[in-house]
Structures are given as structure tokens and as C-alpha cells.
Short mmCIF file of C-alpha atoms in Angstrom, two decimals:
data_model
loop_
_atom_site.label_atom_id
_atom_site.label_comp_id
_atom_site.label_asym_id
_atom_site.label_seq_id
_atom_site.Cartn_x
_atom_site.Cartn_y
_atom_site.Cartn_z
CA MET A 29 -177.60 -132.75 1.92
CA ASN A 30 -180.56 -133.01 0.46
CA LYS A 31 -182.33 -135.22 3.27
CA LEU A 32 -181.07 -132.57 5.73
CA LYS A 33 -182.65 -130.02 3.63
CA SER A 34 -185.77 -131.79 3.33
CA PHE A 35 -185.99 -132.79 6.85
CA LYS A 36 -188.38 -131.52 8.66
CA ILE A 37 -188.41 -131.53 12.44
CA LEU A 38 -190.94 -129.84 13.74
CA PRO A 39 -194.72 -130.26 12.64
CA ASN A 40 -196.52 -126.84 12.03
CA TYR A 41 -198.94 -125.88 15.63
CA ASN A 42 -200.98 -123.26 14.95
CA SER A 43 -200.61 -121.96 19.20
CA VAL A 44 -198.19 -122.69 21.54
CA GLY A 45 -200.97 -124.17 23.78
CA GLU A 46 -201.68 -126.73 20.72
CA CYS A 47 -198.33 -127.96 20.23
CA VAL A 48 -198.28 -128.64 24.60
CA LYS A 49 -201.85 -130.30 23.70
CA ASP A 50 -199.88 -132.85 21.14
CA LEU A 51 -196.54 -133.44 23.96
CA ILE A 52 -199.58 -134.00 26.45
CA TYR A 53 -201.46 -136.21 23.86
CA MET A 54 -198.28 -138.55 21.89
CA ALA A 55 -196.96 -139.01 26.48
CA PHE A 56 -200.09 -140.46 27.75
CA ALA A 57 -199.77 -142.71 24.80
CA THR A 58 -196.55 -144.06 24.89
CA PHE A 59 -197.20 -143.99 28.46
CA ILE A 60 -199.60 -146.68 27.99
CA ILE A 61 -196.98 -148.78 25.77
CA ALA A 62 -194.64 -148.05 27.94
CA PHE A 63 -197.63 -149.34 31.03
CA ALA A 64 -198.43 -152.20 28.61
CA VAL A 65 -194.47 -153.38 27.96
CA TYR A 66 -192.68 -153.28 31.86
CA PHE A 67 -196.60 -154.90 33.83
CA PHE A 68 -197.74 -157.41 31.30
CA MET A 69 -194.95 -158.05 28.53
CA GLU A 70 -191.93 -158.27 30.59
CA PRO A 71 -193.50 -160.32 33.33
CA SER A 72 -194.97 -162.91 31.16
CA ASN A 73 -191.42 -163.45 29.92
CA THR A 74 -192.09 -162.31 26.17
CA ALA A 75 -191.00 -160.60 23.21
CA ILE A 76 -194.06 -159.64 21.53
CA SER A 77 -193.27 -157.81 17.80
CA SER A 78 -191.19 -154.74 19.20
CA VAL A 79 -187.70 -153.01 20.37
CA SER A 80 -188.86 -152.95 24.05
CA ALA A 81 -189.20 -156.85 23.11
CA LEU A 82 -186.29 -157.40 21.92
CA ALA A 83 -184.64 -155.30 24.58
CA ILE A 84 -186.24 -157.84 27.32
CA VAL A 85 -184.31 -160.91 25.35
CA LEU A 86 -181.08 -158.80 25.35
CA ALA A 87 -181.42 -158.04 28.84
CA ASN A 88 -180.77 -161.52 29.76
CA VAL A 89 -177.06 -161.57 27.60
CA LEU A 90 -176.02 -158.16 28.14
CA PRO A 91 -175.43 -156.06 31.31
CA LEU A 92 -178.15 -152.98 30.75
CA THR A 93 -181.78 -152.67 31.50
CA VAL A 94 -184.60 -152.82 29.57
CA SER A 95 -184.89 -149.24 29.31
CA GLN A 96 -181.00 -148.20 28.20
CA LEU A 97 -181.66 -150.84 26.01
CA THR A 98 -184.53 -149.50 24.10
CA PHE A 99 -183.20 -146.56 24.51
CA ILE A 100 -179.80 -146.98 22.49
CA MET A 101 -181.59 -149.10 20.04
CA ASN A 102 -184.20 -146.57 19.44
CA ILE A 103 -181.10 -143.74 18.88
CA LEU A 104 -179.41 -146.28 16.13
CA LEU A 105 -182.58 -146.79 14.74
CA LEU A 106 -183.88 -143.38 14.12
CA ILE A 107 -180.52 -142.74 12.59
CA VAL A 108 -181.24 -145.04 10.49
CA GLY A 109 -184.06 -143.75 9.10
CA PHE A 110 -183.12 -140.57 8.66
CA ALA A 111 -179.81 -141.32 7.14
CA LEU A 112 -182.35 -144.56 4.15
CA PHE A 113 -185.84 -142.10 4.47
CA GLY A 114 -184.62 -138.64 5.35
CA SER A 115 -188.32 -136.37 6.19
CA GLU A 116 -189.79 -138.87 6.41
CA PHE A 117 -188.83 -139.28 10.40
CA GLY A 118 -189.55 -136.31 11.75
CA PHE A 119 -190.30 -134.83 15.41
CA LYS A 120 -193.53 -136.95 16.95
CA THR A 121 -190.95 -139.91 15.79
CA ILE A 122 -188.12 -138.82 17.94
CA TYR A 123 -190.37 -137.85 20.72
CA THR A 124 -192.23 -140.72 21.04
CA SER A 125 -188.79 -143.21 20.35
CA LEU A 126 -187.20 -141.43 23.30
CA LEU A 127 -190.11 -140.90 25.44
CA LEU A 128 -190.50 -144.63 25.94
CA PRO A 129 -187.56 -145.85 27.64
CA VAL A 130 -187.96 -142.36 30.19
CA PHE A 131 -190.92 -143.56 30.67
CA LEU A 132 -189.89 -147.35 31.11
CA GLY A 133 -187.27 -145.99 33.34
CA VAL A 134 -188.74 -143.94 35.66
CA PHE A 135 -191.41 -147.80 36.41
CA GLU A 136 -187.67 -149.13 36.66
CA ASN A 137 -187.15 -147.02 39.66
CA VAL A 138 -190.85 -146.64 41.08
CA TYR A 139 -191.35 -150.21 40.89
CA PRO A 140 -188.45 -152.30 40.98
CA ASN A 141 -190.04 -156.08 41.24
CA ASN A 142 -192.56 -156.03 38.18
CA LEU A 143 -193.49 -159.44 39.25
CA SER A 144 -196.38 -160.21 37.74
CA LEU A 145 -200.01 -158.74 38.40
CA THR A 146 -201.91 -161.85 37.21
CA ASN A 147 -200.26 -164.76 38.03
CA ASP A 148 -201.00 -165.30 34.67
CA ALA A 149 -198.35 -165.17 31.26
CA PHE A 150 -200.96 -165.82 28.90
CA LEU A 151 -203.57 -162.92 30.46
CA ASP A 152 -200.41 -160.83 30.46
CA VAL A 153 -200.02 -161.42 26.98
CA ILE A 154 -203.60 -160.19 26.35
CA LEU A 155 -203.26 -157.37 27.95
CA TYR A 156 -199.86 -156.29 26.67
CA VAL A 157 -201.28 -156.44 23.45
CA CYS A 158 -204.85 -154.84 24.05
CA LEU A 159 -203.65 -151.75 25.85
CA VAL A 160 -199.90 -151.36 23.54
CA SER A 161 -202.59 -151.67 19.91
CA LEU A 162 -204.71 -148.90 22.10
CA GLY A 163 -201.54 -146.84 22.78
CA CYS A 164 -200.37 -147.67 18.80
CA ALA A 165 -204.04 -146.14 17.49
CA LEU A 166 -204.00 -142.88 19.56
CA LEU A 167 -200.12 -142.37 18.36
CA PHE A 168 -201.79 -143.33 14.79
CA ASN A 169 -205.07 -140.98 15.33
CA ASP A 170 -202.06 -138.10 15.94
CA ASN A 171 -200.20 -139.41 12.43
CA ALA A 172 -197.30 -140.28 15.42
CA SER A 173 -195.22 -143.66 15.40
CA SER A 174 -193.56 -145.43 18.89
CA GLY A 175 -190.47 -145.40 15.88
CA GLY A 176 -188.58 -149.22 16.14
CA MET A 177 -190.65 -151.71 14.36
CA ASP A 178 -191.94 -148.72 11.59
CA ILE A 179 -188.17 -148.05 10.72
CA VAL A 180 -187.84 -151.70 10.41
CA ALA A 181 -190.62 -152.44 8.48
CA LYS A 182 -189.03 -149.82 6.00
CA VAL A 183 -185.81 -151.16 5.45
CA LEU A 184 -187.20 -154.50 4.54
CA ASN A 185 -189.44 -152.41 2.59
CA LYS A 186 -186.03 -150.70 0.98
CA TYR A 187 -184.10 -153.86 0.42
CA PHE A 188 -186.32 -156.58 0.66
CA HIS A 189 -189.85 -155.26 -1.31
CA LEU A 190 -191.20 -157.09 1.95
CA GLU A 191 -194.54 -154.87 2.65
CA LEU A 192 -194.86 -153.02 4.99
CA GLY A 193 -196.98 -155.78 7.19
CA GLN A 194 -195.44 -158.68 6.19
CA GLY A 195 -192.07 -156.87 7.62
CA MET A 196 -193.60 -156.28 10.44
CA ALA A 197 -194.53 -160.05 11.07
CA LEU A 198 -191.00 -160.90 10.27
CA ALA A 199 -189.52 -158.92 12.49
CA GLY A 200 -191.86 -160.11 15.18
CA ILE A 201 -191.43 -163.75 14.71
CA LEU A 202 -187.75 -163.14 14.68
CA ILE A 203 -188.18 -161.64 17.74
CA ALA A 204 -190.82 -164.15 19.38
CA CYS A 205 -188.07 -167.32 18.90
CA SER A 206 -185.39 -165.62 20.15
CA THR A 207 -187.04 -165.80 23.55
CA ILE A 208 -186.53 -170.12 23.05
CA PHE A 209 -182.25 -169.02 23.60
CA PHE A 210 -183.23 -167.65 26.85
CA TYR A 211 -186.54 -169.23 28.27
CA ASP A 212 -188.90 -172.45 27.84
CA ALA A 213 -190.68 -173.11 25.17
CA LYS A 214 -194.18 -171.84 26.40
CA SER A 215 -192.26 -168.85 26.41
CA VAL A 216 -191.31 -168.51 22.03
CA ILE A 217 -195.72 -170.49 21.95
CA LEU A 218 -196.89 -167.09 23.69
CA SER A 219 -194.23 -164.53 22.37
CA LEU A 220 -195.66 -166.27 18.95
CA PHE A 221 -199.22 -165.94 19.60
CA GLY A 222 -198.91 -162.30 20.74
CA THR A 223 -197.74 -161.18 17.78
CA TYR A 224 -200.16 -163.38 15.63
CA ILE A 225 -202.65 -161.13 17.90
CA ASN A 226 -201.02 -157.93 18.16
CA GLY A 227 -201.71 -157.87 14.18
CA ILE A 228 -205.04 -158.69 14.61
CA VAL A 229 -206.09 -156.48 17.38
CA LEU A 230 -204.12 -153.35 16.29
CA ASP A 231 -205.69 -153.94 12.77
CA HIS A 232 -208.85 -153.56 14.15
CA PHE A 233 -208.02 -150.15 16.62
CA ILE A 234 -206.48 -149.01 13.04
CA PHE A 235 -208.01 -149.42 10.31
CA GLY A 236 -211.30 -151.02 11.92
CA GLN A 237 -212.58 -147.68 13.49
CA ASN A 238 -212.03 -145.71 9.03
CA ILE A 239 -214.12 -149.00 7.23
CA LYS A 240 -216.99 -148.22 5.02
CA LYS A 241 -218.94 -150.09 2.65
CA ARG A 242 -218.93 -149.94 -1.62
CA VAL A 243 -222.25 -149.35 -1.78
CA CYS A 244 -223.11 -150.60 -6.06
CA ILE A 245 -227.18 -150.10 -6.61
CA ILE A 246 -228.82 -151.19 -10.03
CA THR A 247 -232.14 -149.51 -10.17
CA GLU A 248 -234.62 -147.76 -12.23
CA LYS A 249 -234.69 -145.11 -9.61
CA GLU A 250 -231.58 -143.41 -10.32
CA GLU A 251 -232.42 -139.85 -9.98
CA LEU A 252 -234.28 -139.96 -6.66
CA ILE A 253 -231.33 -142.37 -4.95
CA ARG A 254 -229.06 -140.30 -6.47
CA ASN A 255 -230.74 -137.28 -5.34
CA TYR A 256 -230.61 -138.55 -1.42
CA ILE A 257 -226.61 -139.29 -2.02
CA LEU A 258 -225.90 -136.35 -2.43
CA HIS A 259 -228.10 -134.27 -0.43
CA GLU A 260 -229.64 -136.35 2.44
CA LEU A 261 -225.88 -138.52 3.06
CA HIS A 262 -224.08 -135.42 2.11
CA SER A 263 -222.22 -137.71 0.19
CA GLY A 264 -220.38 -138.30 -3.77
CA ALA A 265 -221.72 -140.93 -6.12
CA THR A 266 -220.09 -142.22 -9.59
CA ILE A 267 -222.62 -143.09 -12.24
CA TYR A 268 -222.41 -145.64 -15.38
CA GLN A 269 -224.32 -147.16 -17.81
CA ALA A 270 -225.38 -151.57 -16.59
CA ILE A 271 -227.06 -153.85 -19.37
CA GLY A 272 -228.68 -156.51 -17.86
CA ALA A 273 -227.35 -160.49 -19.52
CA TYR A 274 -230.54 -161.82 -19.35
CA ASP A 275 -232.72 -158.67 -21.24
CA MET A 276 -230.60 -156.91 -22.67
CA VAL A 277 -231.73 -154.05 -20.97
CA ALA A 278 -229.98 -150.62 -19.64
CA ARG A 279 -230.48 -149.48 -16.33
CA GLN A 280 -228.52 -147.33 -14.25
CA GLU A 281 -225.79 -148.33 -11.22
CA ILE A 282 -224.26 -146.13 -8.83
CA ILE A 283 -221.60 -146.39 -6.50
CA CYS A 284 -221.11 -145.14 -3.48
CA ILE A 285 -218.72 -144.72 0.00
CA VAL A 286 -220.22 -144.71 2.67
CA THR A 287 -219.71 -144.59 6.30
CA LYS A 288 -221.52 -147.77 8.42
CA GLN A 289 -224.07 -145.05 9.65
CA GLU A 290 -225.05 -143.79 6.16
CA TYR A 291 -224.90 -147.68 4.88
CA GLN A 292 -227.75 -148.33 7.07
CA LYS A 293 -230.19 -144.92 5.88
CA LEU A 294 -229.20 -145.50 2.30
CA MET A 295 -230.22 -148.80 2.27
CA ARG A 296 -233.98 -148.11 4.40
CA TYR A 297 -233.80 -145.71 1.44
CA VAL A 298 -233.77 -147.60 -1.24
CA GLU A 299 -235.72 -150.34 0.08
CA GLU A 300 -238.45 -147.86 0.21
CA VAL A 301 -238.16 -146.17 -3.13
CA ASP A 302 -237.15 -149.71 -5.22
CA PRO A 303 -237.51 -152.38 -3.48
CA LYS A 304 -236.72 -154.48 -6.99
CA ALA A 305 -233.29 -152.30 -6.63
CA PHE A 306 -229.79 -155.07 -7.46
CA VAL A 307 -227.39 -153.83 -4.63
CA THR A 308 -224.07 -155.35 -3.80
CA VAL A 309 -221.90 -153.92 -0.66
CA TYR A 310 -217.77 -154.22 -0.03
CA THR A 311 -216.46 -153.55 2.56
CA VAL A 312 -213.64 -150.46 2.15
CA SER A 313 -210.25 -150.41 4.26
CA GLU A 314 -209.23 -146.82 3.38
CA ILE A 315 -209.96 -144.14 0.78
CA ARG A 316 -207.90 -141.63 -1.04
CA TYR A 317 -209.88 -138.39 -2.58
CA ILE A 318 -210.07 -134.78 -2.37
CA PRO A 319 -213.30 -134.35 -0.94
CA LYS A 320 -215.25 -131.89 -2.48
CA LEU A 321 -218.38 -129.31 -1.42
CA ILE A 322 -221.66 -130.13 -2.34
CA LYS A 323 -224.24 -127.79 -2.37
CA ASP A 324 -227.90 -128.12 -0.99
CA LYS A 325 -230.18 -128.56 -3.50
CA PRO A 326 -234.00 -128.89 -3.29
CA LEU A 327 -235.41 -132.07 -5.01
CA HIS A 328 -237.99 -131.58 -8.28
CA ALA A 329 -240.72 -131.78 -7.90
CA LYS A 330 -240.15 -135.43 -10.24
CA ASP A 331 -237.90 -136.86 -7.81
CA LYS A 332 -240.35 -136.93 -5.17
CA ILE A 333 -241.71 -139.92 -3.25
CA ALA A 334 -245.75 -140.06 -4.52
#
């Protein structure tokens, strides 16, 4: 009963136009995924890390189409997901999960003889991975998902304590290996290869665009660089006292998180004001914080570069 109360069907939209725009956006992303499944994965006799892939395998033994099997499995997974996780599965997941088999069904009726568009199974796999990763990234950026494997990964995480990425990989490997019962060894190898590449490309599409740099600067020009970060880059920073083990002299260490573009600007400025500064740089794929409003303040006279 608590889950029923916490289950929120519709997201908050400010207007009908915003709702329609979001529905079209998610439909477009789902269309890309369905296109990749029907025109590239299915003709290549591979099964790559998705519910649709499992549907392709099961269609060899069940008197149902891929779209019908995808629909049935997505419904079952949505029921399981709602029963176990409640409000985590709202309108967007339901919408995309049901829309995917609809698009597949349209393709099956409009273009029933889905022969390979490239006549090359390897190229089919590459194109499938690129298109599916693009579609999933579009959904991810809209706080949506295609459901299916996401729910499987969450179940594995809940009951077997596997990380979500590991759960997705395990499910993908099992689906890929299942092709051995209906196709040849080449299909298994391509399915495993596609599953691996799909994970890499999806990480790039989803997380690669949000990569930032964690810059640590030990400098004697702490105030100059701090003001530049605050008022020119409009970013935040944390300052620590660092003591060198050799001379035991205390210096200030500035730590900040910046974008790739801001990183280039910051490095040029540091080189200009303190060429002897000690700088270390780390790649950051995710940060969580509450942004603070930094008011623009003019630099003090003593801060200006001579």
C-alpha cells in the first residue's frame, strides 16, 4: 500500500506544450532504438544486451513476433519493477517501455523482410551499438530510460548485491551466450563483442559528455588564482594548507572542479601568474553538490597582475 501511495504516474510539467514536447523527444529516442534493433541487430542474428535481444532469441522457439515478445517481457518487468521499487518506475519508463514494441510492430508490418541493410553482420553490430547508445543517451538526459535491462540490473543489485553496471553486463553476457542454441559460433562472438562495445560506447555517450577536471594547485599566488576561479570562471574552490616534505614550507593548495573549456583557461592563467605552481589534474565523471551563487566582486588592487 505504501508503494501505491509513493508511485507517481505523471511528472510535473509546467504546460501542455512542455508535456507534448517531452513525449515527442522520448518517442524520437525510442524510435532510434527500435530502428537499430529491427534493421541492424535482428538481421545480424545477434543478441546484444537488451530485452529486445532476448525476444529475438525466443522468437526462434515461440510462435510470437519480436515486437510481441518485447511487449510481454517489458510488461512483466514493469510489474516486477513496480512491486519491488515502487516510485522509481514512473510515467517515462512506462511510456518508453511500451512504445518500443509499438515501433517494432510498425516496422514488422511496413517492412516485413528485414534483410541486412549492409550485408555485413559485423557492420550491423557496430551500427546497432552506435544508434542504441545514442537513443539511450537521449533518454538518460531526459531522466528516462528504455526500461527492460535497467529493471533486471536493479533486481540483481537488490538480491545479489551486484553493482548496476555489473548486473547489466552479466545479463548481457547471458543473453549473448543464448544465441549458441539457435545460431552459429560467429553469432555468439559478435553478440559478446557487441555487448562489450555497447557498454563502452554507452558510457561515452552518457558519462563522457559530463566529464570534468579536478585541478589541485599548490601555489604562492593563492589569492590571485582563487579570485580568477571565483570571478572569471564563476566556479567554486576549496583551499588547504600543504607543507612540502623537503623544505617544510607551508603553501596553499587550491582544489576546484572545472569543465574541459574552463580547465584550458585556468591552466593558461596559472602559467601566466605562477609558472612554478605545482598542478595535478584528475578526471571526474560525476559530481553531486548544491550550487552556490558567487557574486561578482572586483579584484583588489594587490591582486592585479603587475
